Every structure is written in structure tokens, then in C-alpha cells.
């Protein structure tokens, strides 16, 4: 039977994106559609429901009372659809297709410079590795990536293996050391200028550590990516903490303090439990674990 109150899942998908990003432009980019399409889908859904679900405000789009009530149901539908898509992907029984790997951009560069990717392609010529480079964690519960290469805390829902150790050191440019000298210990950081890694809404653990050990230090620059952080330190504005394996490759930088114990974290390869034994995912996962010794130039 036809029911005028029935909705199109595609409309609900656009509602979820606007609820998450508070912007029709950002929602459109996330869904790979135009802002006009997002507006049209929202209008279609509101017409079918006979209720306003979002309103525009100076801070962006916010949910109406009805929208807030609708949101948990829409989220459950979204999760079910993601599970269905994951289940369908699992049924691909041969080693072919795309493996979406999320990891920080510097790791992608190091992997490309190593022999790992060429060795993997030789072993599995029908598999394509697609990198999603991001210094922030991508939520893997919604199916945006198949595998994550991460250091630090992890989602309890994911399964993984340790593949290395992330060591952060304090580096400064040669010019900075000439002008300001080098700190002798962590406490001496109070007398220096800092370049820090900061996600703004969710401060990186290194920022919290600096605040604890050197509350009187002056932060002169913040960066939302590791590569930006390295360039900031190279500019001579101040010193900062970066992964040692990256800092050691920069000839313009000097390692001041070899290891910050509080910032050491394990590197892990992670995936969703439902994907762990999918042939193409298992192939990449197991190949990384088997190549740990050869990947010390990447995950160390």
C-alpha cells in the first residue's frame, strides 16, 4: 500500500549529514553532491513529514525539536544501511578491489618511499590501496575506511595489532638554537617559544603535555597537521615536538630532546571486526603484520 508518510532513505541521509556538519555546504562535500541537492532533499523530507526538521541560524543549521526527536531513529537507519553495505562487500571472495586505508599524510609518504607498497602489489596485483590521508581520526563505524594505521588511543569497537612505536622528540631549527639556545630539560621549556600541534576543538596530547611541564612557555604558532607543524618549527619561530622518525629526516632541524616518554604511543593497524576476515582486507592486514620488521623506517 502507498503511504504518503513513507520517506526516501536518500533524503534521510542528507538530514544526517546536515545534523552532523551543521552546514549544507559541508554536508554536500561529505556526500559528494551540490549544496542545492542537499537543500532539495531536506525540503522533500520536510514535505513528506509535514514538519520542519532544521532551521538556519548564525552558527549554521540546527535541528528543530522535531528534528532532535527524529535524529536517533535516522542514526539507527544509517547504521543499519552501513552494516548492509559492509555485509555486501564481505561477499567479495577474491583478492580484488579497493582497500581504503586511513592514516596521517606523512605515513603515506614514508610508505611510498619504502618497498612495502610495491611488494604488496606484487603479491596481490588485483588489489588497489586507496589512502585517505588525515591527521585526525576518521570514524570507521560509518564505513568511510576499511583499515586505519594509527598511533595513540583507539576505538574499542575496532580490532588490531601493534606494528611499531610512535616516539615524539623535541626539535628546533638550527637558526633558533643559534639565537635562543637549547633547553637543557623539560622544565627549561618555560624559557622558550613553542610551535604546537593543535586540533582546536580537540587539543592534541602534546599540547596538554606542554601545558603541564611548561605552563609559562609562549606558544607562537599552532598547526592542524604534522607537516604544517614541521614547517613551523623549520621556520625558526619556536621549538616543538614531532615524531622522531620525521624530524630525523629534516636536515634543517636539530633534535634537542630525543624522547618524550609521556608522548610515546603504539602504532596499530585496525579494522572493524566485521571486516577482519574479508579476503581483500585480511590480505592487507596480514601483509602489514608480516612486514613489521621491514616497516621500522615507517612505524618507529
Short mmCIF file of C-alpha atoms in Angstrom, two decimals:
data_model
loop_
_atom_site.label_atom_id
_atom_site.label_comp_id
_atom_site.label_asym_id
_atom_site.label_seq_id
_atom_site.Cartn_x
_atom_site.Cartn_y
_atom_site.Cartn_z
CA UNK A 1 0.00 0.00 0.00
CA UNK A 2 1.13 3.51 -0.78
CA UNK A 3 1.80 5.69 2.25
CA UNK A 4 2.40 9.44 1.84
CA UNK A 5 4.41 9.43 5.08
CA UNK A 6 6.97 6.99 3.73
CA UNK A 7 10.36 8.63 3.22
CA UNK A 8 13.24 8.15 0.80
CA UNK A 9 16.42 6.97 2.59
CA UNK A 10 18.44 9.33 0.41
CA UNK A 11 16.53 12.25 1.96
CA UNK A 12 17.27 10.95 5.46
CA UNK A 13 20.95 10.56 4.56
CA UNK A 14 21.11 14.26 3.72
CA UNK A 15 19.37 15.11 7.00
CA UNK A 16 22.00 13.14 8.95
CA UNK A 17 24.83 14.92 7.15
CA UNK A 18 23.41 18.37 7.95
CA UNK A 19 22.83 17.34 11.56
CA UNK A 20 26.48 16.25 11.79
CA UNK A 21 28.19 19.13 9.98
CA UNK A 22 25.72 21.98 10.75
CA UNK A 23 26.23 23.18 7.16
CA UNK A 24 24.64 22.31 3.84
CA UNK A 25 27.91 23.10 2.07
CA UNK A 26 29.90 20.71 4.28
CA UNK A 27 27.14 18.11 4.06
CA UNK A 28 27.25 18.34 0.26
CA UNK A 29 31.02 17.87 0.19
CA UNK A 30 30.71 14.86 2.50
CA UNK A 31 28.03 13.27 0.32
CA UNK A 32 29.70 14.41 -2.92
CA UNK A 33 26.62 16.33 -4.07
CA UNK A 34 25.85 20.02 -4.56
CA UNK A 35 24.52 22.31 -1.85
CA UNK A 36 21.36 22.69 -3.97
CA UNK A 37 20.79 18.93 -3.84
CA UNK A 38 21.11 18.96 -0.04
CA UNK A 39 18.51 21.76 0.21
CA UNK A 40 16.15 19.92 -2.15
CA UNK A 41 16.46 16.65 -0.24
CA UNK A 42 15.77 18.39 3.08
CA UNK A 43 12.74 20.17 1.62
CA UNK A 44 11.40 16.88 0.21
CA UNK A 45 11.79 15.21 3.59
CA UNK A 46 10.09 18.06 5.44
CA UNK A 47 7.18 17.98 2.98
CA UNK A 48 6.73 14.25 3.48
CA UNK A 49 6.90 14.59 7.25
CA UNK A 50 4.85 17.77 7.40
CA UNK A 51 7.32 19.19 9.93
CA UNK A 52 10.36 21.49 9.94
CA UNK A 53 13.42 19.49 10.94
CA UNK A 54 16.21 22.08 10.57
CA UNK A 55 16.42 25.85 10.81
CA UNK A 56 19.19 28.19 9.78
CA UNK A 57 20.99 30.22 12.46
CA UNK A 58 24.09 32.46 12.58
CA UNK A 59 26.10 29.45 13.76
CA UNK A 60 24.84 27.24 10.93
CA UNK A 61 21.96 24.82 10.68
CA UNK A 62 20.45 23.49 13.89
CA UNK A 63 17.80 20.87 14.49
CA UNK A 64 14.26 21.78 15.48
CA UNK A 65 12.62 19.98 18.38
CA UNK A 66 11.10 17.58 15.88
CA UNK A 67 14.49 17.15 14.21
CA UNK A 68 16.09 16.23 17.53
CA UNK A 69 13.37 13.65 18.13
CA UNK A 70 13.88 12.22 14.63
CA UNK A 71 17.70 12.07 14.83
CA UNK A 72 18.22 8.84 16.87
CA UNK A 73 15.87 6.92 14.56
CA UNK A 74 17.67 8.24 11.50
CA UNK A 75 21.03 7.31 13.03
CA UNK A 76 19.85 3.73 13.59
CA UNK A 77 18.72 3.55 9.97
CA UNK A 78 22.11 4.92 8.86
CA UNK A 79 23.96 2.35 10.95
CA UNK A 80 21.81 -0.46 9.54
CA UNK A 81 22.50 0.71 5.97
CA UNK A 82 26.25 0.86 6.71
CA UNK A 83 26.06 -2.70 8.08
CA UNK A 84 24.24 -3.83 4.94
CA UNK A 85 26.87 -2.24 2.68
CA UNK A 86 29.63 -3.83 4.76
CA UNK A 87 27.92 -7.23 4.52
CA UNK A 88 27.65 -6.92 0.74
CA UNK A 89 31.36 -6.01 0.49
CA UNK A 90 32.21 -9.05 2.61
CA UNK A 91 30.74 -11.31 -0.03
CA UNK A 92 33.54 -10.45 -2.42
CA UNK A 93 35.54 -13.66 -2.08
CA UNK A 94 38.53 -12.94 -4.28
CA UNK A 95 41.57 -10.74 -3.71
CA UNK A 96 40.43 -7.88 -5.91
CA UNK A 97 39.02 -4.45 -5.39
CA UNK A 98 39.92 -1.35 -3.39
CA UNK A 99 41.26 -1.22 0.18
CA UNK A 100 40.62 2.18 1.77
CA UNK A 101 43.35 2.95 4.29
CA UNK A 102 43.20 5.99 6.57
CA UNK A 103 46.42 7.31 8.11
CA UNK A 104 48.36 10.56 8.58
CA UNK A 105 49.79 12.06 5.38
CA UNK A 106 53.45 11.69 6.49
CA UNK A 107 52.90 7.93 6.86
CA UNK A 108 51.66 7.74 3.28
CA UNK A 109 54.83 9.44 2.10
CA UNK A 110 57.05 7.10 4.12
CA UNK A 111 55.18 4.04 2.84
CA UNK A 112 55.63 5.21 -0.74
CA UNK A 113 59.37 5.65 -0.17
CA UNK A 114 59.66 2.15 1.26
CA UNK A 115 59.34 -1.12 -0.66
CA UNK A 116 56.13 -2.09 1.11
CA UNK A 117 53.59 -0.96 -1.50
CA UNK A 118 55.48 -2.42 -4.44
CA UNK A 119 55.91 -5.71 -2.57
CA UNK A 120 52.21 -5.79 -1.73
CA UNK A 121 51.25 -5.12 -5.35
CA UNK A 122 53.47 -7.97 -6.49
CA UNK A 123 51.73 -10.30 -4.04
CA UNK A 124 48.21 -9.05 -4.82
CA UNK A 125 48.14 -7.47 -8.31
CA UNK A 126 44.32 -7.14 -8.35
CA UNK A 127 44.14 -5.09 -5.15
CA UNK A 128 44.29 -1.29 -5.13
CA UNK A 129 45.32 0.60 -1.99
CA UNK A 130 43.48 3.90 -1.68
CA UNK A 131 44.82 6.23 1.01
CA UNK A 132 42.61 8.62 2.97
CA UNK A 133 45.18 10.98 4.46
CA UNK A 134 44.11 12.72 7.64
CA UNK A 135 45.89 13.61 10.88
CA UNK A 136 42.53 13.34 12.64
CA UNK A 137 40.84 10.03 13.29
CA UNK A 138 38.15 9.05 10.78
CA UNK A 139 35.13 7.33 12.31
CA UNK A 140 35.35 3.83 10.87
CA UNK A 141 31.97 2.80 12.24
CA UNK A 142 30.24 4.51 9.31
CA UNK A 143 32.26 2.65 6.68
CA UNK A 144 34.37 5.57 5.39
CA UNK A 145 37.55 3.45 5.57
CA UNK A 146 38.41 -0.25 5.73
CA UNK A 147 41.70 -0.07 7.63
CA UNK A 148 43.35 2.51 9.86
CA UNK A 149 47.03 2.95 10.65
CA UNK A 150 47.01 4.87 13.94
CA UNK A 151 49.10 5.77 16.94
CA UNK A 152 47.55 6.53 20.31
CA UNK A 153 44.12 5.74 21.68
CA UNK A 154 41.77 3.62 19.63
CA UNK A 155 38.10 2.76 19.36
CA UNK A 156 37.19 -0.25 21.48
CA UNK A 157 34.95 -1.48 18.66
CA UNK A 158 37.95 -2.00 16.36
CA UNK A 159 40.36 -4.93 16.29
CA UNK A 160 44.05 -4.64 15.53
CA UNK A 161 47.69 -5.45 16.07
CA UNK A 162 50.63 -3.40 17.25
CA UNK A 163 53.09 -2.75 14.40
CA UNK A 164 55.52 -0.25 15.94
CA UNK A 165 56.02 2.56 18.40
CA UNK A 166 55.49 6.27 17.84
CA UNK A 167 58.25 8.28 19.54
CA UNK A 168 57.96 12.07 19.72
CA UNK A 169 61.05 14.22 20.25
CA UNK A 170 61.68 17.93 20.71
CA UNK A 171 63.19 19.60 17.66
CA UNK A 172 64.26 23.12 16.78
CA UNK A 173 65.76 24.73 13.71
CA UNK A 174 69.49 25.39 13.63
CA UNK A 175 68.76 29.13 13.43
CA UNK A 176 66.53 29.00 16.50
CA UNK A 177 69.25 27.26 18.54
CA UNK A 178 71.81 29.87 17.46
CA UNK A 179 69.55 32.72 18.60
CA UNK A 180 67.92 31.25 21.70
CA UNK A 181 69.99 28.26 22.71
CA UNK A 182 68.53 24.83 23.51
CA UNK A 183 66.54 23.77 26.60
CA UNK A 184 68.53 21.54 28.94
CA UNK A 185 65.46 19.71 30.25
CA UNK A 186 61.66 19.78 30.13
CA UNK A 187 61.40 22.46 32.83
CA UNK A 188 63.67 24.74 30.80
CA UNK A 189 60.99 24.79 28.07
CA UNK A 190 59.34 27.56 30.13
CA UNK A 191 62.01 29.92 28.74
CA UNK A 192 61.33 29.13 25.10
CA UNK A 193 58.82 29.77 22.33
CA UNK A 194 56.69 26.84 21.20
CA UNK A 195 55.19 25.70 17.90
CA UNK A 196 52.40 23.23 18.69
CA UNK A 197 50.13 20.68 17.07
CA UNK A 198 46.52 21.62 17.83
CA UNK A 199 43.14 20.42 16.54
CA UNK A 200 41.40 23.42 18.16
CA UNK A 201 38.26 21.65 19.38
CA UNK A 202 40.17 18.56 20.50
CA UNK A 203 43.70 19.54 21.61
CA UNK A 204 46.45 17.09 20.72
CA UNK A 205 48.06 15.28 23.65
CA UNK A 206 51.34 17.13 23.00
CA UNK A 207 49.61 20.46 23.73
CA UNK A 208 48.32 19.13 27.03
CA UNK A 209 51.81 17.88 27.86
CA UNK A 210 53.39 21.27 27.11
CA UNK A 211 50.83 22.98 29.37
CA UNK A 212 51.71 20.58 32.17
CA UNK A 213 55.54 20.72 32.00
CA UNK A 214 55.99 24.28 30.71
CA UNK A 215 52.99 26.40 31.68
CA UNK A 216 54.97 29.64 31.27
CA UNK A 217 56.25 28.93 27.76
CA UNK A 218 54.97 31.14 24.94
CA UNK A 219 53.01 29.45 22.14
CA UNK A 220 53.80 31.41 18.96
CA UNK A 221 52.19 29.19 16.33
CA UNK A 222 49.67 26.32 16.06
CA UNK A 223 49.21 23.84 13.24
CA UNK A 224 46.49 21.30 12.48
CA UNK A 225 48.74 18.89 10.55
CA UNK A 226 52.06 17.24 11.30
CA UNK A 227 53.55 18.51 8.03
CA UNK A 228 52.46 22.05 8.92
CA UNK A 229 53.99 21.61 12.38
CA UNK A 230 57.32 20.56 10.89
CA UNK A 231 57.36 23.59 8.58
CA UNK A 232 56.53 25.84 11.52
CA UNK A 233 59.50 24.52 13.50
CA UNK A 234 61.77 24.81 10.45
CA UNK A 235 60.82 28.47 10.11
CA UNK A 236 62.67 29.21 13.36
CA UNK A 237 59.66 30.66 15.21
CA UNK A 238 60.00 28.21 18.05
CA UNK A 239 60.73 24.64 19.01
CA UNK A 240 58.21 21.80 19.17
CA UNK A 241 57.51 18.08 19.43
CA UNK A 242 57.23 15.96 16.28
CA UNK A 243 57.61 12.25 15.50
CA UNK A 244 61.33 11.47 15.72
CA UNK A 245 61.31 9.43 12.53
CA UNK A 246 60.14 12.53 10.63
CA UNK A 247 62.34 15.05 12.41
CA UNK A 248 65.49 13.00 11.81
CA UNK A 249 64.90 13.34 8.06
CA UNK A 250 64.94 17.14 8.18
CA UNK A 251 68.50 18.44 7.72
CA UNK A 252 67.48 21.92 8.91
CA UNK A 253 66.33 20.61 12.30
CA UNK A 254 68.23 19.68 15.45
CA UNK A 255 66.94 17.07 17.89
CA UNK A 256 67.04 18.74 21.31
CA UNK A 257 65.50 16.02 23.47
CA UNK A 258 65.50 12.51 21.99
CA UNK A 259 62.34 11.13 23.58
CA UNK A 260 59.30 12.50 25.41
CA UNK A 261 58.14 9.43 27.38
CA UNK A 262 54.67 10.87 28.04
CA UNK A 263 54.00 11.08 24.28
CA UNK A 264 55.10 7.58 23.29
CA UNK A 265 52.23 5.60 21.77
CA UNK A 266 51.96 2.28 19.92
CA UNK A 267 51.34 2.21 16.20
CA UNK A 268 48.49 -0.15 15.32
CA UNK A 269 46.76 -1.48 12.26
CA UNK A 270 43.00 -1.50 12.92
CA UNK A 271 39.82 -2.60 11.22
CA UNK A 272 36.19 -3.27 12.03
CA UNK A 273 35.55 -6.79 13.39
CA UNK A 274 33.10 -7.46 10.56
CA UNK A 275 35.84 -6.75 8.01
CA UNK A 276 38.76 -8.56 9.61
CA UNK A 277 38.30 -11.77 7.62
CA UNK A 278 37.10 -10.25 4.34
CA UNK A 279 39.73 -11.59 1.88
CA UNK A 280 40.97 -8.26 0.49
CA UNK A 281 41.08 -6.66 3.97
CA UNK A 282 42.73 -9.68 5.55
CA UNK A 283 45.33 -9.71 2.78
CA UNK A 284 46.46 -6.14 3.53
CA UNK A 285 46.15 -6.51 7.30
CA UNK A 286 48.22 -9.71 7.43
CA UNK A 287 50.78 -8.36 4.95
CA UNK A 288 51.40 -5.32 7.18
CA UNK A 289 51.80 -7.50 10.29
CA UNK A 290 54.17 -9.84 8.46
CA UNK A 291 56.21 -6.85 7.26
CA UNK A 292 56.71 -5.25 10.70
CA UNK A 293 60.47 -5.68 10.58
CA UNK A 294 60.70 -4.03 7.15
CA UNK A 295 58.40 -1.18 8.25
CA UNK A 296 60.64 0.09 11.05
CA UNK A 297 61.53 3.04 8.80
CA UNK A 298 57.82 3.97 8.80
CA UNK A 299 56.35 2.97 12.16
CA UNK A 300 59.01 3.83 14.72
#
